[in-house]
Amino acid sequence: MKEWWIQVGLLSVPLLAVYLHIPPPKLSPALHSWRASGRYFTYKTQNIFYRDSSGALGSSDIVVLLHGFPTSSYDWYKIWEGLTQRFQRVIALDFVGFGFSDKPRPHRYSIFEQASIVEGLLGHLGLRNQRINLLSHDYGDTVAQELLHRYEHNKTGCVLINSLCLSNGGIFPETHYPRFIQKILKDGGLLSPIITRLMNYYFFSRGLGAVFGPYTQPSAAEYWDMWTAIRTNDGNLVVDSILQYINQRKKHRDRWVGALTSTSVPLHLIYGPLDPVNPYPEFLQLYRKVLPMSTVSVLDDHISHYPQLEDPMGFLNAYLNFINSF
């Protein structure tokens, strides 16, 4: 009996240490360079990280990149240089709660706030009256839908949208299948803060790897960069709060799907068909039915939920073909 209590005690010590605090990993040289190339602006009281690169001479086009959950603007690093060869300016940000931006807690994270942050950034950069091309992925798709709704209904007038390209996002709640851990965290109640504190690299990489194709898995270094960006500013502790966006998609489906169906803005979808979150053919059939005016690029069969990372050249070519078509 005495030995049993000793074993429990020895096991409890490291578990308690994990629960209380583990310092975030150090930035890799690549991630450090990404952060060093960016800047911050203040939205209300939050510091928001962004990158703004000057690109092609002779072009007046601007593209704004909206990243997905649970990662960051670093998702675009493989196509960044290619975009600067086509666009005058390439802009990306870390939404509040993500990457190098502030991650307040407690905080009521919402798609509406993230859209306002994008508007705030473009105002900060003096781009309120310039037409913007939006390129989005996953969570960023929903932010883009909210920006489109505001544009179409003259709600703010801050973002004049020239085109919108979506990729592998839960555009339709009825064809969106969150991962098991996401369901637990968004509805976990008292369990959620415990789970977020116990979250570690092993479980993170296993969970994220499940939404990459078997032949397009991130390298160990790429996994660590994604994990480091999440752990910066204790971002793992706000994951459950951010995940309320899944419920927001259901609640505001008519608003956000309606923005797509009623717009005259050129629309395009770049789709990795092996995506378990927005699975083929269910998602694509509904997309084509609801949005017949949108053009679509379907990538190779082995490309999954992160097409810009799994097939950067295919993704970039599909996007540039869309941009050059109008």
Short mmCIF file of C-alpha atoms in Angstrom, two decimals:
data_model
loop_
_atom_site.label_atom_id
_atom_site.label_comp_id
_atom_site.label_asym_id
_atom_site.label_seq_id
_atom_site.Cartn_x
_atom_site.Cartn_y
_atom_site.Cartn_z
CA MET A 1 0.00 0.00 0.00
CA LYS A 2 2.83 2.38 0.88
CA GLU A 3 4.56 1.74 -2.46
CA TRP A 4 1.33 2.54 -4.30
CA TRP A 5 1.10 5.98 -2.72
CA ILE A 6 4.75 6.65 -3.54
CA GLN A 7 4.12 5.83 -7.18
CA VAL A 8 1.10 8.12 -7.28
CA GLY A 9 3.13 10.89 -5.67
CA LEU A 10 5.99 10.53 -8.12
CA LEU A 11 3.57 10.62 -11.03
CA SER A 12 1.70 13.64 -9.66
CA VAL A 13 4.78 15.87 -9.43
CA PRO A 14 5.53 16.08 -13.18
CA LEU A 15 1.83 16.21 -14.02
CA LEU A 16 1.38 19.16 -11.68
CA ALA A 17 4.41 20.86 -13.21
CA VAL A 18 2.91 20.40 -16.68
CA TYR A 19 -0.43 21.74 -15.52
CA LEU A 20 1.03 24.84 -13.95
CA HIS A 21 3.57 25.96 -16.54
CA ILE A 22 6.02 24.83 -19.20
CA PRO A 23 8.09 27.53 -20.89
CA PRO A 24 7.43 27.82 -24.63
CA PRO A 25 10.04 26.41 -27.02
CA LYS A 26 12.63 28.79 -28.43
CA LEU A 27 12.01 30.15 -31.90
CA SER A 28 13.81 28.36 -34.71
CA PRO A 29 15.95 30.57 -36.99
CA ALA A 30 13.23 30.41 -39.65
CA LEU A 31 10.47 31.42 -37.25
CA HIS A 32 12.67 34.09 -35.70
CA SER A 33 13.29 35.53 -39.16
CA TRP A 34 9.54 35.53 -39.88
CA ARG A 35 8.84 37.48 -36.69
CA ALA A 36 11.75 39.86 -37.25
CA SER A 37 10.38 40.67 -40.71
CA GLY A 38 7.04 41.74 -39.25
CA ARG A 39 5.63 44.56 -37.19
CA TYR A 40 2.84 45.19 -34.70
CA PHE A 41 -0.13 47.49 -34.62
CA THR A 42 -2.58 48.01 -31.78
CA TYR A 43 -6.23 47.08 -32.14
CA LYS A 44 -7.97 48.50 -29.07
CA THR A 45 -5.64 47.12 -26.37
CA GLN A 46 -4.28 44.14 -28.32
CA ASN A 47 -0.93 43.98 -30.11
CA ILE A 48 -1.42 42.35 -33.49
CA PHE A 49 1.48 40.95 -35.50
CA TYR A 50 1.57 41.42 -39.26
CA ARG A 51 3.88 41.23 -42.26
CA ASP A 52 3.72 43.66 -45.16
CA SER A 53 6.08 43.02 -48.08
CA SER A 54 6.53 45.16 -51.16
CA GLY A 55 6.54 43.09 -54.30
CA ALA A 56 6.18 43.33 -58.06
CA LEU A 57 7.08 46.60 -59.76
CA GLY A 58 4.39 47.83 -62.11
CA SER A 59 1.59 46.08 -60.23
CA SER A 60 -0.96 47.93 -58.13
CA ASP A 61 -2.59 44.77 -56.77
CA ILE A 62 -2.69 43.98 -53.06
CA VAL A 63 -3.33 40.58 -51.49
CA VAL A 64 -4.24 40.00 -47.83
CA LEU A 65 -3.74 36.50 -46.43
CA LEU A 66 -6.02 35.13 -43.70
CA HIS A 67 -4.71 32.03 -41.92
CA GLY A 68 -6.44 29.05 -40.34
CA PHE A 69 -6.86 27.41 -36.95
CA PRO A 70 -4.79 26.68 -34.87
CA THR A 71 -1.75 28.00 -36.70
CA SER A 72 -0.66 31.46 -37.88
CA SER A 73 0.47 33.69 -40.73
CA TYR A 74 3.52 31.44 -41.01
CA ASP A 75 1.23 29.04 -42.92
CA TRP A 76 1.90 31.20 -45.98
CA TYR A 77 5.69 31.14 -45.90
CA LYS A 78 6.07 28.63 -48.74
CA ILE A 79 4.18 30.83 -51.22
CA TRP A 80 5.21 34.24 -49.89
CA GLU A 81 7.98 34.87 -52.39
CA GLY A 82 5.81 33.68 -55.27
CA LEU A 83 3.09 36.12 -54.28
CA THR A 84 5.53 39.04 -54.08
CA GLN A 85 6.43 38.41 -57.72
CA ARG A 86 2.82 39.08 -58.73
CA PHE A 87 1.46 41.60 -56.22
CA GLN A 88 2.60 45.08 -55.29
CA ARG A 89 1.98 44.29 -51.62
CA VAL A 90 1.56 41.02 -49.77
CA ILE A 91 0.07 41.37 -46.29
CA ALA A 92 -0.62 38.77 -43.62
CA LEU A 93 -1.49 38.96 -39.94
CA ASP A 94 -1.79 36.74 -36.92
CA PHE A 95 -5.35 36.96 -35.65
CA VAL A 96 -5.70 37.80 -31.96
CA GLY A 97 -5.12 34.57 -30.03
CA PHE A 98 -2.75 33.19 -32.69
CA GLY A 99 0.93 33.24 -33.55
CA PHE A 100 2.82 36.30 -32.32
CA SER A 101 -0.26 38.40 -31.60
CA ASP A 102 -1.61 38.90 -28.08
CA LYS A 103 -3.58 36.01 -26.60
CA PRO A 104 -5.72 37.55 -23.87
CA ARG A 105 -7.60 35.45 -21.36
CA PRO A 106 -10.33 35.49 -20.39
CA HIS A 107 -11.55 36.86 -23.70
CA ARG A 108 -14.59 36.41 -25.90
CA TYR A 109 -12.97 35.46 -29.20
CA SER A 110 -15.17 35.90 -32.24
CA ILE A 111 -15.09 35.96 -36.03
CA PHE A 112 -16.60 39.46 -35.86
CA GLU A 113 -13.65 40.73 -33.83
CA GLN A 114 -11.13 39.13 -36.19
CA ALA A 115 -12.82 40.81 -39.17
CA SER A 116 -12.63 44.15 -37.36
CA ILE A 117 -8.94 43.55 -36.72
CA VAL A 118 -8.37 43.05 -40.46
CA GLU A 119 -10.21 46.32 -41.09
CA GLY A 120 -8.10 47.98 -38.41
CA LEU A 121 -4.87 46.73 -39.97
CA LEU A 122 -5.81 47.99 -43.43
CA GLY A 123 -6.75 51.35 -41.92
CA HIS A 124 -3.40 51.41 -40.10
CA LEU A 125 -1.65 50.76 -43.43
CA GLY A 126 -3.61 53.48 -45.24
CA LEU A 127 -5.48 51.03 -47.46
CA ARG A 128 -9.11 51.84 -46.59
CA ASN A 129 -9.93 53.06 -50.09
CA GLN A 130 -7.89 50.54 -52.05
CA ARG A 131 -9.27 47.36 -53.55
CA ILE A 132 -8.00 44.23 -51.82
CA ASN A 133 -7.70 40.61 -52.94
CA LEU A 134 -8.42 38.22 -50.06
CA LEU A 135 -6.77 34.79 -49.93
CA SER A 136 -7.98 32.71 -46.99
CA HIS A 137 -7.73 29.27 -45.44
CA ASP A 138 -9.86 27.36 -42.91
CA TYR A 139 -10.72 29.75 -40.02
CA GLY A 140 -9.67 32.61 -42.29
CA ASP A 141 -12.41 31.63 -44.75
CA THR A 142 -15.05 32.57 -42.18
CA VAL A 143 -13.33 35.87 -41.40
CA ALA A 144 -13.32 36.55 -45.14
CA GLN A 145 -17.04 35.74 -45.33
CA GLU A 146 -17.76 38.27 -42.60
CA LEU A 147 -15.67 40.90 -44.41
CA LEU A 148 -17.58 40.11 -47.59
CA HIS A 149 -20.91 40.53 -45.81
CA ARG A 150 -19.83 43.94 -44.52
CA TYR A 151 -18.61 44.98 -47.95
CA GLU A 152 -21.82 43.92 -49.69
CA HIS A 153 -24.03 45.62 -47.11
CA ASN A 154 -21.93 48.77 -46.68
CA LYS A 155 -21.54 48.00 -42.99
CA THR A 156 -18.14 49.61 -42.60
CA GLY A 157 -16.62 50.38 -45.98
CA CYS A 158 -13.16 49.62 -44.60
CA VAL A 159 -12.30 46.71 -46.91
CA LEU A 160 -13.05 47.09 -50.60
CA ILE A 161 -12.88 43.51 -51.86
CA ASN A 162 -11.64 42.95 -55.39
CA SER A 163 -11.67 39.14 -55.24
CA LEU A 164 -11.93 36.31 -52.74
CA CYS A 165 -10.19 32.94 -52.86
CA LEU A 166 -11.16 30.38 -50.20
CA SER A 167 -9.40 27.14 -49.31
CA ASN A 168 -10.42 24.12 -47.22
CA GLY A 169 -12.59 25.91 -44.68
CA GLY A 170 -15.82 25.05 -42.92
CA ILE A 171 -17.87 27.28 -45.19
CA PHE A 172 -20.92 25.06 -44.67
CA PRO A 173 -21.46 23.83 -41.10
CA GLU A 174 -23.38 20.81 -42.41
CA THR A 175 -20.31 19.47 -44.26
CA HIS A 176 -17.77 20.43 -41.60
CA TYR A 177 -16.47 17.69 -39.30
CA PRO A 178 -14.31 19.05 -36.46
CA ARG A 179 -11.70 16.77 -34.94
CA PHE A 180 -12.67 14.92 -31.77
CA ILE A 181 -10.40 17.03 -29.55
CA GLN A 182 -11.94 20.20 -30.99
CA LYS A 183 -15.41 19.02 -30.02
CA ILE A 184 -14.23 18.25 -26.49
CA LEU A 185 -12.50 21.60 -26.07
CA LYS A 186 -15.30 23.78 -27.41
CA ASP A 187 -17.94 22.07 -25.25
CA GLY A 188 -15.77 20.69 -22.47
CA GLY A 189 -16.82 23.08 -19.71
CA LEU A 190 -14.60 22.59 -16.68
CA LEU A 191 -12.49 20.02 -18.53
CA SER A 192 -11.32 22.47 -21.19
CA PRO A 193 -8.83 24.49 -19.08
CA ILE A 194 -7.36 21.25 -17.75
CA ILE A 195 -6.92 19.80 -21.22
CA THR A 196 -5.37 22.99 -22.62
CA ARG A 197 -2.79 23.05 -19.81
CA LEU A 198 -1.93 19.41 -20.37
CA MET A 199 -1.62 19.88 -24.13
CA ASN A 200 1.86 19.03 -25.36
CA TYR A 201 3.86 18.70 -28.55
CA TYR A 202 3.20 14.98 -28.94
CA PHE A 203 -0.59 15.29 -28.87
CA PHE A 204 -0.48 18.45 -30.96
CA SER A 205 1.61 16.90 -33.73
CA ARG A 206 -0.48 13.72 -33.75
CA GLY A 207 -3.70 15.73 -34.00
CA LEU A 208 -2.46 18.11 -36.67
CA GLY A 209 -0.84 15.33 -38.66
CA ALA A 210 -4.25 13.72 -39.06
CA VAL A 211 -5.37 16.59 -41.32
CA PHE A 212 -2.32 16.39 -43.58
CA GLY A 213 -2.05 13.83 -46.34
CA PRO A 214 0.03 10.70 -45.69
CA TYR A 215 2.60 11.78 -48.31
CA THR A 216 2.63 15.47 -47.40
CA GLN A 217 3.26 15.38 -43.65
CA PRO A 218 5.15 18.33 -42.12
CA SER A 219 8.76 17.75 -41.19
CA ALA A 220 9.73 17.60 -37.53
CA ALA A 221 11.05 21.17 -37.84
CA GLU A 222 7.75 22.37 -39.34
CA TYR A 223 5.75 20.73 -36.54
CA TRP A 224 7.96 22.42 -33.97
CA ASP A 225 7.52 25.81 -35.65
CA MET A 226 3.73 25.42 -35.58
CA TRP A 227 3.80 24.30 -31.95
CA THR A 228 6.16 27.13 -30.98
CA ALA A 229 3.86 29.72 -32.56
CA ILE A 230 0.93 28.29 -30.60
CA ARG A 231 2.86 28.18 -27.31
CA THR A 232 4.11 31.76 -27.70
CA ASN A 233 2.26 33.92 -25.15
CA ASP A 234 0.63 30.73 -23.74
CA GLY A 235 -1.62 30.35 -26.76
CA ASN A 236 -2.48 26.78 -25.81
CA LEU A 237 -4.53 28.20 -22.92
CA VAL A 238 -6.94 30.06 -25.23
CA VAL A 239 -7.58 27.31 -27.79
CA ASP A 240 -10.88 26.35 -26.17
CA SER A 241 -12.10 29.95 -26.28
CA ILE A 242 -11.13 30.40 -29.92
CA LEU A 243 -12.90 27.16 -30.85
CA GLN A 244 -16.23 28.82 -30.22
CA TYR A 245 -15.98 29.83 -33.86
CA ILE A 246 -17.46 26.42 -34.70
CA ASN A 247 -20.65 27.36 -32.85
CA GLN A 248 -20.54 30.83 -34.41
CA ARG A 249 -20.51 29.29 -37.90
CA LYS A 250 -23.72 27.42 -37.15
CA LYS A 251 -25.41 30.40 -35.56
CA HIS A 252 -24.53 32.80 -38.37
CA ARG A 253 -24.69 30.39 -41.31
CA ASP A 254 -27.27 32.42 -43.23
CA ARG A 255 -25.21 35.58 -42.86
CA TRP A 256 -21.92 34.06 -43.97
CA VAL A 257 -23.12 31.67 -46.66
CA GLY A 258 -25.49 34.38 -47.83
CA ALA A 259 -22.53 36.73 -48.32
CA LEU A 260 -21.08 34.25 -50.82
CA THR A 261 -24.31 33.53 -52.68
CA SER A 262 -25.25 37.18 -53.16
CA THR A 263 -21.88 38.69 -54.07
CA SER A 264 -20.68 39.83 -57.48
CA VAL A 265 -17.06 39.67 -56.31
CA PRO A 266 -15.04 37.04 -58.24
CA LEU A 267 -14.90 33.86 -56.12
CA HIS A 268 -12.54 30.92 -56.30
CA LEU A 269 -11.96 27.79 -54.24
CA ILE A 270 -8.66 25.91 -53.98
CA TYR A 271 -9.41 22.51 -52.51
CA GLY A 272 -7.32 19.65 -51.17
CA PRO A 273 -9.71 16.70 -51.66
CA LEU A 274 -8.24 14.40 -49.01
CA ASP A 275 -9.41 16.79 -46.30
CA PRO A 276 -11.13 14.86 -43.45
CA VAL A 277 -12.55 18.08 -42.00
CA ASN A 278 -14.35 19.15 -45.19
CA PRO A 279 -14.50 15.80 -46.98
CA TYR A 280 -14.75 14.98 -50.64
CA PRO A 281 -17.13 14.66 -52.41
CA GLU A 282 -19.70 15.92 -49.91
CA PHE A 283 -18.19 19.35 -49.41
CA LEU A 284 -17.35 19.98 -53.06
CA GLN A 285 -20.78 18.89 -54.31
CA LEU A 286 -22.50 21.29 -51.93
CA TYR A 287 -20.07 24.10 -52.79
CA ARG A 288 -20.73 23.75 -56.52
CA LYS A 289 -24.48 23.53 -55.94
CA VAL A 290 -24.70 26.58 -53.68
CA LEU A 291 -22.04 28.67 -55.48
CA PRO A 292 -22.24 27.76 -59.18
CA MET A 293 -20.73 31.12 -60.16
CA SER A 294 -17.49 30.33 -58.32
CA THR A 295 -14.54 28.77 -60.10
CA VAL A 296 -12.80 25.82 -58.44
CA SER A 297 -9.32 24.30 -58.45
CA VAL A 298 -9.11 20.75 -57.09
CA LEU A 299 -5.54 19.74 -56.27
CA ASP A 300 -4.06 16.24 -56.46
CA ASP A 301 -5.86 13.42 -54.68
CA HIS A 302 -3.24 13.17 -51.92
CA ILE A 303 -3.52 16.84 -50.85
CA SER A 304 -5.47 17.39 -47.66
CA HIS A 305 -6.48 20.24 -45.33
CA TYR A 306 -3.36 22.47 -45.64
CA PRO A 307 -2.95 22.75 -49.42
CA GLN A 308 -0.67 25.81 -49.30
CA LEU A 309 1.81 23.80 -47.22
CA GLU A 310 1.27 20.38 -48.80
CA ASP A 311 1.41 21.53 -52.43
CA PRO A 312 2.69 25.12 -52.44
CA MET A 313 3.46 25.22 -56.16
CA GLY A 314 0.10 23.74 -57.14
CA PHE A 315 -1.67 26.11 -54.74
CA LEU A 316 0.23 29.16 -55.98
CA ASN A 317 -0.36 28.33 -59.64
CA ALA A 318 -4.08 27.78 -59.02
CA TYR A 319 -4.33 31.12 -57.24
CA LEU A 320 -2.40 33.08 -59.87
CA ASN A 321 -4.47 31.54 -62.64
CA PHE A 322 -7.57 32.80 -60.85
CA ILE A 323 -6.16 36.28 -60.29
CA ASN A 324 -5.05 36.57 -63.90
CA SER A 325 -8.47 35.49 -65.22
CA PHE A 326 -10.27 38.78 -64.59
#
